[in-house]
Coordinates of N, CA and C and ligand atoms in Angstrom, one line a residue:
M1 N 25.4 97.8 194.0 CA 26.5 98.3 195.0 C 27.8 98.5 194.2
T2 N 28.4 99.7 194.5 CA 29.6 100.0 193.8 C 30.8 99.3 194.4
T3 N 31.5 98.6 193.6 CA 32.7 97.9 194.1 C 34.0 98.8 194.0
L4 N 34.1 99.5 192.9 CA 35.2 100.3 192.6 C 34.8 101.6 192.0
S5 N 35.5 102.7 192.6 CA 35.4 104.0 191.9 C 36.8 104.5 191.6
I6 N 36.9 104.9 190.4 CA 38.2 105.6 190.0 C 37.8 107.1 189.9
N7 N 38.3 107.9 190.8 CA 37.8 109.3 190.8 C 39.0 110.2 190.4
G8 N 38.8 110.8 189.3 CA 39.7 111.8 188.8 C 41.2 111.3 188.7
A9 N 41.3 110.1 188.3 CA 42.7 109.5 188.3 C 43.6 110.1 187.2
V10 N 44.8 110.5 187.7 CA 45.8 111.1 186.8 C 47.1 110.3 187.1
K11 N 47.8 110.0 186.0 CA 49.1 109.4 186.1 C 50.1 110.1 185.3
R12 N 51.1 110.6 186.0 CA 52.3 111.2 185.3 C 53.4 110.3 185.7
Y13 N 54.1 109.7 184.7 CA 55.3 108.9 184.9 C 56.5 109.8 185.3
P14 N 57.5 109.3 185.9 CA 58.6 110.0 186.4 C 59.3 110.8 185.2
N15 N 59.2 110.2 184.0 CA 59.8 110.9 182.8 C 59.0 112.1 182.3
G16 N 57.8 112.3 183.0 CA 57.0 113.4 182.6 C 55.8 113.0 181.7
A17 N 55.8 111.8 181.2 CA 54.7 111.4 180.3 C 53.4 111.3 181.1
L18 N 52.4 112.0 180.5 CA 51.0 112.1 181.1 C 50.2 111.0 180.5
A19 N 50.1 109.8 181.2 CA 49.5 108.6 180.6 C 48.0 108.6 180.8
V20 N 47.5 109.1 182.0 CA 46.1 109.1 182.3 C 45.7 110.5 182.8
K21 N 44.7 111.1 182.2 CA 44.4 112.6 182.4 C 43.1 112.9 183.0
G22 N 42.9 112.3 184.2 CA 41.6 112.6 184.9 C 40.5 111.7 184.5
V23 N 40.6 110.5 184.9 CA 39.5 109.5 184.5 C 38.6 109.2 185.7
D24 N 37.3 109.2 185.4 CA 36.3 108.7 186.3 C 35.6 107.5 185.8
V25 N 35.6 106.4 186.6 CA 34.9 105.2 186.2 C 34.4 104.5 187.4
T26 N 33.2 104.0 187.4 CA 32.8 103.1 188.5 C 32.5 101.7 188.0
V27 N 32.7 100.7 188.8 CA 32.4 99.3 188.5 C 31.5 98.8 189.6
E28 N 30.3 98.3 189.2 CA 29.4 97.8 190.2 C 29.6 96.3 190.5
Q29 N 29.1 95.9 191.6 CA 29.3 94.4 191.9 C 28.7 93.6 190.8
G30 N 29.4 92.6 190.4 CA 28.9 91.7 189.3 C 29.0 92.2 187.9
E31 N 29.5 93.5 187.8 CA 29.6 94.1 186.5 C 31.0 93.8 185.8
L32 N 31.0 93.6 184.5 CA 32.2 93.5 183.8 C 32.4 94.7 182.9
V33 N 33.4 95.5 183.2 CA 33.7 96.7 182.5 C 34.9 96.5 181.6
V34 N 34.8 96.7 180.3 CA 36.0 96.6 179.4 C 36.6 97.9 179.1
F35 N 37.9 98.0 179.3 CA 38.6 99.2 178.9 C 39.2 98.9 177.5
V36 N 38.8 99.7 176.5 CA 39.3 99.5 175.2 C 39.9 100.7 174.6
G37 N 40.7 100.6 173.6 CA 41.3 101.8 173.0 C 42.7 101.4 172.4
P38 N 43.2 102.2 171.5 CA 44.5 101.9 170.8 C 45.6 101.8 171.8
S39 N 46.7 101.1 171.3 CA 47.9 101.0 172.1 C 48.4 102.4 172.5
G40 N 48.7 102.4 173.8 CA 49.3 103.7 174.4 C 48.2 104.6 174.9
C41 N 46.9 104.2 174.9 CA 45.8 105.1 175.4 C 45.7 105.2 176.9
G42 N 46.4 104.3 177.6 CA 46.4 104.3 179.0 C 45.7 103.2 179.7
K43 N 45.3 102.2 179.0 CA 44.5 101.1 179.6 C 45.3 100.4 180.7
S44 N 46.5 100.0 180.4 CA 47.3 99.2 181.4 C 47.6 100.1 182.5
T45 N 48.0 101.3 182.3 CA 48.3 102.2 183.4 C 47.2 102.3 184.4
L46 N 46.0 102.5 183.8 CA 44.8 102.6 184.7 C 44.6 101.3 185.5
L47 N 44.7 100.2 184.8 CA 44.5 98.9 185.5 C 45.5 98.7 186.6
R48 N 46.8 99.1 186.3 CA 47.9 98.9 187.2 C 47.7 99.9 188.4
M49 N 47.1 101.0 188.2 CA 46.8 101.9 189.3 C 45.8 101.3 190.3
V50 N 44.8 100.6 189.7 CA 43.7 99.9 190.5 C 44.4 98.8 191.3
A51 N 45.3 98.1 190.6 CA 46.0 97.0 191.3 C 47.0 97.4 192.3
G52 N 47.4 98.7 192.2 CA 48.5 99.2 193.1 C 49.9 99.0 192.6
L53 N 50.0 98.6 191.4 CA 51.3 98.4 190.8 C 51.9 99.7 190.2
E54 N 51.1 100.7 190.1 CA 51.6 102.0 189.8 C 51.0 103.0 190.8
S55 N 51.8 104.0 191.2 CA 51.2 105.0 192.1 C 50.2 105.9 191.4
V56 N 49.4 106.5 192.1 CA 48.4 107.5 191.5 C 48.9 108.9 191.7
T57 N 49.0 109.6 190.6 CA 49.6 111.0 190.7 C 48.6 111.9 191.4
E58 N 47.3 111.8 190.9 CA 46.2 112.6 191.4 C 45.0 111.8 191.4
G59 N 44.0 112.1 192.3 CA 42.7 111.4 192.3 C 42.7 110.2 193.3
E60 N 41.7 109.4 193.3 CA 41.5 108.4 194.2 C 41.0 107.1 193.6
I61 N 41.5 106.0 194.2 CA 41.0 104.6 193.8 C 40.3 104.2 195.1
V62 N 39.0 104.0 195.0 CA 38.2 103.6 196.1 C 37.6 102.1 195.9
L63 N 38.1 101.2 196.7 CA 37.7 99.8 196.6 C 36.9 99.4 197.8
D64 N 35.6 98.9 197.6 CA 34.8 98.6 198.7 C 34.7 99.7 199.7
G65 N 34.6 100.9 199.2 CA 34.3 102.1 200.1 C 35.6 102.6 200.8
R66 N 36.7 102.0 200.5 CA 38.0 102.4 201.1 C 39.0 103.0 200.1
V67 N 39.5 104.1 200.4 CA 40.6 104.7 199.5 C 41.8 103.8 199.7
V68 N 42.3 103.3 198.5 CA 43.4 102.3 198.6 C 44.7 102.9 198.0
N69 N 44.7 104.1 197.7 CA 45.9 104.7 197.0 C 47.2 104.3 197.7
D70 N 47.2 104.3 199.0 CA 48.4 104.0 199.7 C 48.5 102.5 200.3
I71 N 47.6 101.7 199.8 CA 47.6 100.3 200.2 C 48.3 99.4 199.2
E72 N 49.2 98.6 199.7 CA 50.0 97.8 198.7 C 49.2 96.7 198.1
P73 N 49.6 96.2 196.9 CA 48.8 95.3 196.1 C 48.3 94.1 196.9
A74 N 49.2 93.5 197.7 CA 48.8 92.3 198.4 C 47.7 92.5 199.4
N75 N 47.5 93.8 199.8 CA 46.4 94.1 200.8 C 45.2 94.7 200.2
R76 N 45.2 94.7 198.8 CA 44.0 95.1 198.1 C 43.2 93.9 197.8
N77 N 41.9 94.0 197.8 CA 41.1 92.8 197.6 C 40.9 92.6 196.1
I78 N 42.0 92.4 195.4 CA 41.9 92.2 193.9 C 42.6 91.0 193.5
A79 N 42.3 90.5 192.3 CA 43.1 89.4 191.7 C 43.3 89.7 190.2
M80 N 44.6 89.6 189.8 CA 44.9 89.9 188.4 C 45.0 88.6 187.6
V81 N 44.7 88.7 186.3 CA 44.9 87.6 185.4 C 45.6 88.2 184.2
F82 N 46.9 87.8 184.0 CA 47.7 88.3 182.9 C 47.7 87.3 181.7
Q83 N 48.3 87.7 180.6 CA 48.4 86.8 179.5 C 49.6 85.8 179.7
N84 N 50.6 86.2 180.5 CA 51.7 85.3 180.6 C 51.6 84.4 181.9
Y85 N 50.3 84.2 182.3 CA 49.9 83.2 183.3 C 50.5 83.4 184.7
A86 N 51.8 83.6 184.8 CA 52.4 83.8 186.2 C 52.2 82.5 187.0
L87 N 52.3 81.3 186.4 CA 52.2 80.1 187.2 C 53.6 79.7 187.7
Y88 N 53.7 79.0 188.8 CA 55.0 78.5 189.3 C 55.3 77.2 188.5
P89 N 56.4 77.2 187.7 CA 56.6 76.1 186.8 C 57.0 74.8 187.6
H90 N 57.6 74.9 188.8 CA 58.0 73.7 189.4 C 56.9 73.1 190.3
M91 N 55.7 73.8 190.4 CA 54.7 73.2 191.3 C 53.5 72.6 190.4
S92 N 52.9 71.7 191.0 CA 51.7 71.1 190.4 C 50.6 72.1 190.3
V93 N 49.6 71.8 189.5 CA 48.4 72.7 189.4 C 47.8 72.9 190.8
Y94 N 47.7 71.8 191.5 CA 47.1 71.9 192.9 C 47.9 72.9 193.7
K95 N 49.2 72.7 193.7 CA 50.0 73.6 194.5 C 50.0 75.0 194.1
N96 N 49.9 75.2 192.7 CA 49.8 76.5 192.2 C 48.5 77.2 192.7
L97 N 47.4 76.4 192.8 CA 46.2 77.0 193.3 C 46.2 77.2 194.8
A98 N 46.9 76.3 195.5 CA 46.9 76.4 196.9 C 47.8 77.4 197.5
Y99 N 48.9 77.7 196.8 CA 50.0 78.4 197.3 C 49.7 79.7 198.1
G100 N 48.9 80.6 197.5 CA 48.6 81.8 198.1 C 47.8 81.6 199.4
L101 N 46.9 80.7 199.4 CA 46.0 80.4 200.6 C 46.9 79.8 201.7
K102 N 47.8 79.0 201.3 CA 48.7 78.4 202.3 C 49.6 79.5 203.0
N103 N 50.1 80.4 202.2 CA 50.9 81.5 202.7 C 50.1 82.3 203.7
R104 N 48.8 82.4 203.5 CA 48.0 83.2 204.3 C 47.6 82.5 205.6
G105 N 48.0 81.2 205.7 CA 47.6 80.4 206.9 C 46.2 79.9 206.9
T106 N 45.7 79.7 205.7 CA 44.3 79.2 205.6 C 44.4 77.7 206.0
P107 N 43.4 77.2 206.8 CA 43.4 75.8 207.2 C 43.4 74.9 206.0
K108 N 44.0 73.7 206.2 CA 44.2 72.8 205.1 C 42.9 72.3 204.5
E109 N 41.9 72.1 205.3 CA 40.6 71.6 204.7 C 40.0 72.7 203.9
E110 N 40.1 73.9 204.3 CA 39.5 75.0 203.5 C 40.3 75.2 202.2
I111 N 41.6 75.1 202.3 CA 42.4 75.1 201.0 C 41.9 74.1 200.1
D112 N 41.8 72.9 200.6 CA 41.4 71.7 199.7 C 40.1 72.0 199.1
R113 N 39.1 72.5 199.9 CA 37.8 72.7 199.4 C 37.8 73.8 198.3
K114 N 38.5 74.9 198.6 CA 38.6 76.0 197.6 C 39.3 75.6 196.3
V115 N 40.4 74.9 196.5 CA 41.1 74.4 195.3 C 40.2 73.5 194.4
R116 N 39.5 72.6 195.1 CA 38.7 71.6 194.3 C 37.5 72.3 193.7
E117 N 36.9 73.3 194.4 CA 35.8 74.1 193.9 C 36.2 74.8 192.6
A118 N 37.4 75.5 192.7 CA 37.8 76.3 191.6 C 38.2 75.4 190.4
A119 N 38.8 74.3 190.7 CA 39.2 73.3 189.7 C 38.0 72.8 189.0
K120 N 36.9 72.6 189.7 CA 35.7 72.0 189.1 C 35.0 73.1 188.2
L121 N 35.0 74.3 188.7 CA 34.4 75.4 187.9 C 35.1 75.6 186.6
L122 N 36.5 75.4 186.7 CA 37.3 75.6 185.5 C 37.6 74.4 184.7
Q123 N 37.0 73.3 185.1 CA 37.2 72.0 184.4 C 38.7 71.6 184.3
I124 N 39.4 71.8 185.4 CA 40.8 71.3 185.4 C 41.0 70.3 186.5
G125 N 39.9 69.7 187.0 CA 40.0 68.8 188.1 C 40.8 67.5 187.8
D126 N 41.0 67.2 186.5 CA 41.7 66.0 186.2 C 43.2 66.3 186.0
F127 N 43.6 67.5 186.1 CA 45.0 67.9 185.9 C 45.7 68.3 187.1
L128 N 45.2 68.1 188.3 CA 45.7 68.7 189.5 C 47.1 68.3 189.8
E129 N 47.5 67.1 189.4 CA 48.9 66.7 189.7 C 49.9 67.0 188.6
R130 N 49.4 67.6 187.5 CA 50.4 68.0 186.5 C 51.1 69.3 186.8
K131 N 52.3 69.4 186.1 CA 53.0 70.6 186.2 C 52.5 71.5 185.0
P132 N 52.7 72.8 185.1 CA 52.3 73.7 184.0 C 52.8 73.3 182.6
S133 N 54.1 72.8 182.6 CA 54.7 72.4 181.3 C 53.9 71.3 180.6
Q134 N 53.1 70.6 181.4 CA 52.4 69.4 180.9 C 50.9 69.8 180.5
L135 N 50.7 71.1 180.4 CA 49.3 71.6 180.1 C 49.4 72.4 178.8
S136 N 48.2 72.4 178.1 CA 48.0 73.2 176.9 C 47.9 74.7 177.3
G137 N 48.0 75.6 176.4 CA 47.9 77.0 176.6 C 46.5 77.4 177.3
G138 N 45.5 76.7 176.8 CA 44.2 77.0 177.4 C 44.1 76.5 178.8
Q139 N 44.6 75.4 179.1 CA 44.6 74.8 180.4 C 45.4 75.7 181.4
R140 N 46.5 76.2 180.9 CA 47.4 77.1 181.8 C 46.6 78.3 182.1
Q141 N 45.9 78.8 181.1 CA 45.1 80.0 181.3 C 44.0 79.8 182.4
R142 N 43.4 78.6 182.3 CA 42.4 78.2 183.3 C 43.0 78.2 184.8
V143 N 44.3 77.6 184.8 CA 44.9 77.6 186.1 C 45.2 79.0 186.7
A144 N 45.6 79.9 185.7 CA 45.8 81.3 186.1 C 44.5 81.9 186.7
M145 N 43.4 81.5 186.0 CA 42.1 82.1 186.5 C 41.8 81.4 187.8
G146 N 42.1 80.2 188.0 CA 41.9 79.5 189.3 C 42.6 80.2 190.4
R147 N 43.8 80.6 190.1 CA 44.6 81.3 191.2 C 43.9 82.6 191.6
A148 N 43.3 83.2 190.6 CA 42.6 84.4 190.9 C 41.3 84.1 191.7
I149 N 40.6 83.1 191.3 CA 39.3 82.8 191.9 C 39.5 82.4 193.4
V150 N 40.5 81.6 193.7 CA 40.6 81.1 195.1 C 40.9 82.3 196.1
R151 N 41.3 83.4 195.5 CA 41.6 84.6 196.4 C 40.3 85.3 196.9
D152 N 39.1 84.9 196.3 CA 37.9 85.5 196.6 C 38.0 87.1 196.5
P153 N 38.4 87.6 195.4 CA 38.6 89.0 195.4 C 37.3 89.8 195.2
S154 N 37.3 91.1 195.5 CA 36.2 92.0 195.2 C 36.1 92.2 193.7
I155 N 37.3 92.2 193.1 CA 37.3 92.5 191.6 C 38.4 91.7 190.9
F156 N 38.1 91.2 189.7 CA 39.1 90.6 188.9 C 39.6 91.7 187.9
L157 N 41.0 91.7 187.7 CA 41.6 92.6 186.8 C 42.2 91.8 185.7
F158 N 41.7 91.8 184.5 CA 42.2 91.1 183.4 C 43.0 92.0 182.5
D159 N 44.2 91.7 182.2 CA 45.0 92.5 181.3 C 45.3 91.7 180.1
E160 N 44.5 91.8 179.0 CA 44.7 91.1 177.8 C 45.0 89.6 178.0
P161 N 44.2 88.9 178.8 CA 44.6 87.6 179.3 C 44.6 86.6 178.2
L162 N 44.0 86.8 177.0 CA 43.9 85.8 176.0 C 44.8 86.0 174.8
S163 N 45.6 87.1 174.8 CA 46.3 87.4 173.6 C 47.4 86.4 173.2
N164 N 47.7 85.5 174.0 CA 48.7 84.5 173.6 C 48.0 83.2 173.0
L165 N 46.7 83.2 173.0 CA 46.0 82.0 172.5 C 45.6 82.2 171.1
D166 N 45.4 81.0 170.4 CA 44.9 81.1 169.0 C 43.4 81.5 169.0
A167 N 43.0 81.9 167.8 CA 41.6 82.5 167.7 C 40.5 81.6 168.2
K168 N 40.6 80.4 168.0 CA 39.5 79.5 168.4 C 39.5 79.4 169.9
L169 N 40.7 79.2 170.5 CA 40.7 79.1 172.0 C 40.4 80.4 172.6
R170 N 40.7 81.5 172.0 CA 40.4 82.8 172.5 C 38.9 82.9 172.6
N171 N 38.2 82.5 171.6 CA 36.7 82.6 171.6 C 36.2 81.8 172.8
Q172 N 36.7 80.6 172.9 CA 36.2 79.7 173.9 C 36.4 80.2 175.3
M173 N 37.7 80.7 175.5 CA 38.0 81.2 176.8 C 37.3 82.5 177.2
R174 N 37.0 83.2 176.2 CA 36.2 84.5 176.4 C 34.8 84.2 176.9
L175 N 34.2 83.2 176.3 CA 32.9 82.7 176.8 C 33.0 82.2 178.2
E176 N 34.1 81.5 178.4 CA 34.3 80.9 179.7 C 34.5 81.9 180.8
I177 N 35.2 83.0 180.5 CA 35.4 84.1 181.5 C 34.1 84.7 181.8
K178 N 33.3 84.9 180.8 CA 32.0 85.6 180.9 C 31.1 84.7 181.9
R179 N 31.1 83.4 181.6 CA 30.3 82.5 182.4 C 30.7 82.5 183.8
L180 N 32.0 82.4 184.1 CA 32.5 82.4 185.4 C 32.2 83.7 186.2
Q181 N 32.4 84.8 185.5 CA 32.2 86.1 186.2 C 30.8 86.2 186.5
R182 N 29.9 85.8 185.6 CA 28.4 85.9 185.9 C 28.1 85.0 187.2
R183 N 28.6 83.8 187.1 CA 28.3 82.9 188.2 C 28.9 83.3 189.5
L184 N 30.1 83.9 189.5 CA 30.7 84.3 190.8 C 30.1 85.7 191.2
E185 N 29.5 86.4 190.3 CA 29.0 87.7 190.6 C 30.0 88.7 191.2
T186 N 31.2 88.5 190.6 CA 32.3 89.4 191.0 C 32.5 90.5 190.0
A187 N 32.8 91.7 190.5 CA 33.1 92.8 189.6 C 34.4 92.5 188.8
A188 N 34.5 93.0 187.6 CA 35.7 92.8 186.8 C 36.0 93.9 185.8
I189 N 37.3 94.2 185.7 CA 37.8 95.1 184.6 C 38.6 94.2 183.6
Y190 N 38.3 94.4 182.4 CA 39.0 93.6 181.3 C 39.6 94.6 180.3
V191 N 40.9 94.5 180.2 CA 41.6 95.4 179.2 C 41.9 94.7 177.9
T192 N 41.5 95.3 176.8 CA 41.8 94.7 175.5 C 41.9 95.8 174.5
H193 N 42.6 95.5 173.3 CA 42.5 96.4 172.2 C 41.5 95.8 171.2
D194 N 40.9 94.7 171.5 CA 40.1 93.9 170.5 C 38.6 94.3 170.7
Q195 N 38.1 94.9 169.7 CA 36.7 95.3 169.8 C 35.7 94.2 169.9
V196 N 36.0 93.1 169.2 CA 35.1 91.9 169.3 C 35.0 91.4 170.7
E197 N 36.2 91.4 171.3 CA 36.3 90.9 172.7 C 35.5 91.9 173.6
A198 N 35.7 93.1 173.4 CA 35.0 94.1 174.1 C 33.5 94.0 174.0
M199 N 33.0 93.8 172.8 CA 31.6 93.7 172.5 C 30.9 92.4 173.1
T200 N 31.6 91.3 173.1 CA 31.0 90.1 173.5 C 31.1 90.0 175.1
L201 N 32.1 90.6 175.7 CA 32.3 90.5 177.1 C 31.6 91.5 178.0
A202 N 31.5 92.7 177.5 CA 31.3 93.8 178.4 C 29.8 94.0 178.8
D203 N 29.6 94.4 180.0 CA 28.4 95.0 180.4 C 28.4 96.5 180.0
R204 N 29.6 97.1 180.3 CA 29.8 98.4 179.9 C 31.2 98.5 179.3
I205 N 31.4 99.4 178.3 CA 32.7 99.6 177.7 C 33.1 101.1 178.0
V206 N 34.4 101.2 178.4 CA 35.0 102.5 178.5 C 36.0 102.6 177.4
V207 N 35.8 103.6 176.5 CA 36.7 103.8 175.4 C 37.7 104.9 175.8
L208 N 39.0 104.5 175.8 CA 40.0 105.5 176.2 C 40.7 106.0 175.0
N209 N 41.1 107.2 175.0 CA 41.9 107.8 173.9 C 42.9 108.8 174.5
Q210 N 44.2 108.6 174.3 CA 45.2 109.5 174.8 C 45.0 109.9 176.3
G211 N 44.7 108.8 177.1 CA 44.6 109.1 178.6 C 43.3 109.6 179.0
E212 N 42.3 109.8 178.1 CA 41.0 110.3 178.5 C 39.9 109.4 178.1
V213 N 38.8 109.5 178.9 CA 37.6 108.7 178.5 C 36.9 109.4 177.3
E214 N 36.8 108.6 176.2 CA 36.2 109.2 175.1 C 34.7 108.9 175.1
Q215 N 34.3 107.7 175.6 CA 33.0 107.3 175.6 C 32.8 106.2 176.7
I216 N 31.6 106.2 177.3 CA 31.3 105.1 178.2 C 29.8 104.6 177.9
G217 N 29.6 103.3 177.8 CA 28.2 102.9 177.6 C 28.2 101.4 177.4
T218 N 27.0 100.9 177.2 CA 26.8 99.5 176.8 C 27.4 99.2 175.5
P219 N 27.7 98.0 175.1 CA 28.3 97.7 173.8 C 27.4 98.3 172.7
A220 N 26.1 98.2 172.8 CA 25.2 98.7 171.8 C 25.3 100.2 171.7
E221 N 25.4 100.9 172.8 CA 25.5 102.3 172.8 C 26.9 102.8 172.1
V222 N 27.9 102.1 172.6 CA 29.2 102.5 172.1 C 29.4 102.2 170.6
Y223 N 29.0 101.1 170.2 CA 29.3 100.7 168.8 C 28.2 101.1 167.8
S224 N 27.1 101.7 168.3 CA 26.1 102.2 167.3 C 26.3 103.6 167.0
N225 N 27.0 104.3 167.9 CA 27.3 105.8 167.7 C 28.5 105.9 166.8
P226 N 28.5 106.6 165.8 CA 29.7 106.8 165.0 C 30.7 107.7 165.7
Ligands
ADP301 P1 47.9 100.9 176.8 O1 47.8 99.9 177.8 O2 46.6 101.5 176.4 O3 48.7 100.4 175.6 P2 49.8 102.2 178.6 O4 49.0 102.5 179.8 O5 50.7 101.1 178.5 O6 48.7 102.1 177.3 O7 50.6 103.5 178.2 C1 50.0 104.8 178.2 C2 51.1 105.8 177.9 O8 52.0 105.9 179.0 C3 51.9 105.6 176.7 O9 52.2 106.8 176.1 C4 53.1 104.9 177.2 O10 54.2 105.1 176.3 C5 53.3 105.6 178.5 N1 54.0 104.8 179.5 C6 53.6 103.5 179.9 N2 54.4 103.1 180.9 C7 55.4 104.0 181.1 C8 56.5 104.2 182.0 N3 56.8 103.2 182.8 N4 57.2 105.3 181.9 C9 56.9 106.3 181.0 N5 55.8 106.2 180.2 C10 55.1 105.1 180.2
ADP302 P1 49.4 85.4 198.6 O1 49.4 86.8 199.0 O2 48.0 84.9 198.4 O3 50.2 84.6 199.5 P2 51.2 84.5 196.5 O4 52.2 84.2 197.5 O5 50.7 83.5 195.6 O6 49.9 85.3 197.1 O7 51.8 85.7 195.5 C1 52.8 86.6 195.9 C2 52.2 88.0 195.8 O8 51.4 88.3 194.7 C3 51.4 88.4 197.0 O9 51.7 89.7 197.3 C4 50.0 88.2 196.5 O10 49.1 89.1 197.2 C5 50.1 88.6 195.1 N1 49.2 87.9 194.2 C6 49.2 86.5 194.0 N2 48.3 86.2 193.0 C7 47.7 87.3 192.7 C8 46.7 87.7 191.8 N3 46.1 86.8 191.0 N4 46.3 89.0 191.7 C9 46.9 89.9 192.4 N5 47.9 89.6 193.3 C10 48.3 88.4 193.4

């Protein structure tokens, strides 16, 4: 089942810069698609168009069969995970995880169940009362992922989420993301400039170059062809 179709997406910024030049990509349910390519090739722009953080100049973003071009980010069924965590510093881990659900009027018992489920999946159940400042980088990254998971999104959007971590932790978290995404069977887009990350994570890789798709395929297909 197709979760996301990006159909002929074009992005021209107000200053005239043509950042994305007619990209077609689909992401199936449960599939993890990595966008890779050099700095400035349009990865973030494309991801931000899917998220609704940038307008689409031409083309369509179709999520769960619905054109979402004019739908604001909060009303798209997406969850983003950034490198800079976006945690609320003054709130405990529990409250960070619960906040969005609470705002949406989710019943207390359901919030509690979802928060504890996500915390268990992410192995942060022992830190629920701590503030973000009392956590390690890896733990903070897990909380950021927990915030995404409790939203029950159709698709996770990862924008270089591990680039602030050291190499060892990055490897560990990368495996963790893969495990979680498999287990939850949620579609995902993962943006990185790191080929190793792309190879180890991706079901399919989209190689972008100067706003265009240069190649799409499995890691084996993409990295065996010169
Ligand atoms: P990547 O994520 O692959 O590094 P980006 O999507 O950030 O690439 O950028 C793609 C192109 O669009 C680059 O040439 C960049 O300079 C340009 N760009 C990005 N954001 C803006 C903006 N707000 N205004 C004008 N040009 C932008
Ligand atoms: P909620 O909409 O669940 O109440 P918050 O109040 O925590 O979310 O966050 C403020 C805004 O950011 C809302 O518009 C929400 O939809 C959006 N948001 C929060 N977390 C994420 C996320 N991980 N990915 C995408 N959007 C998010």
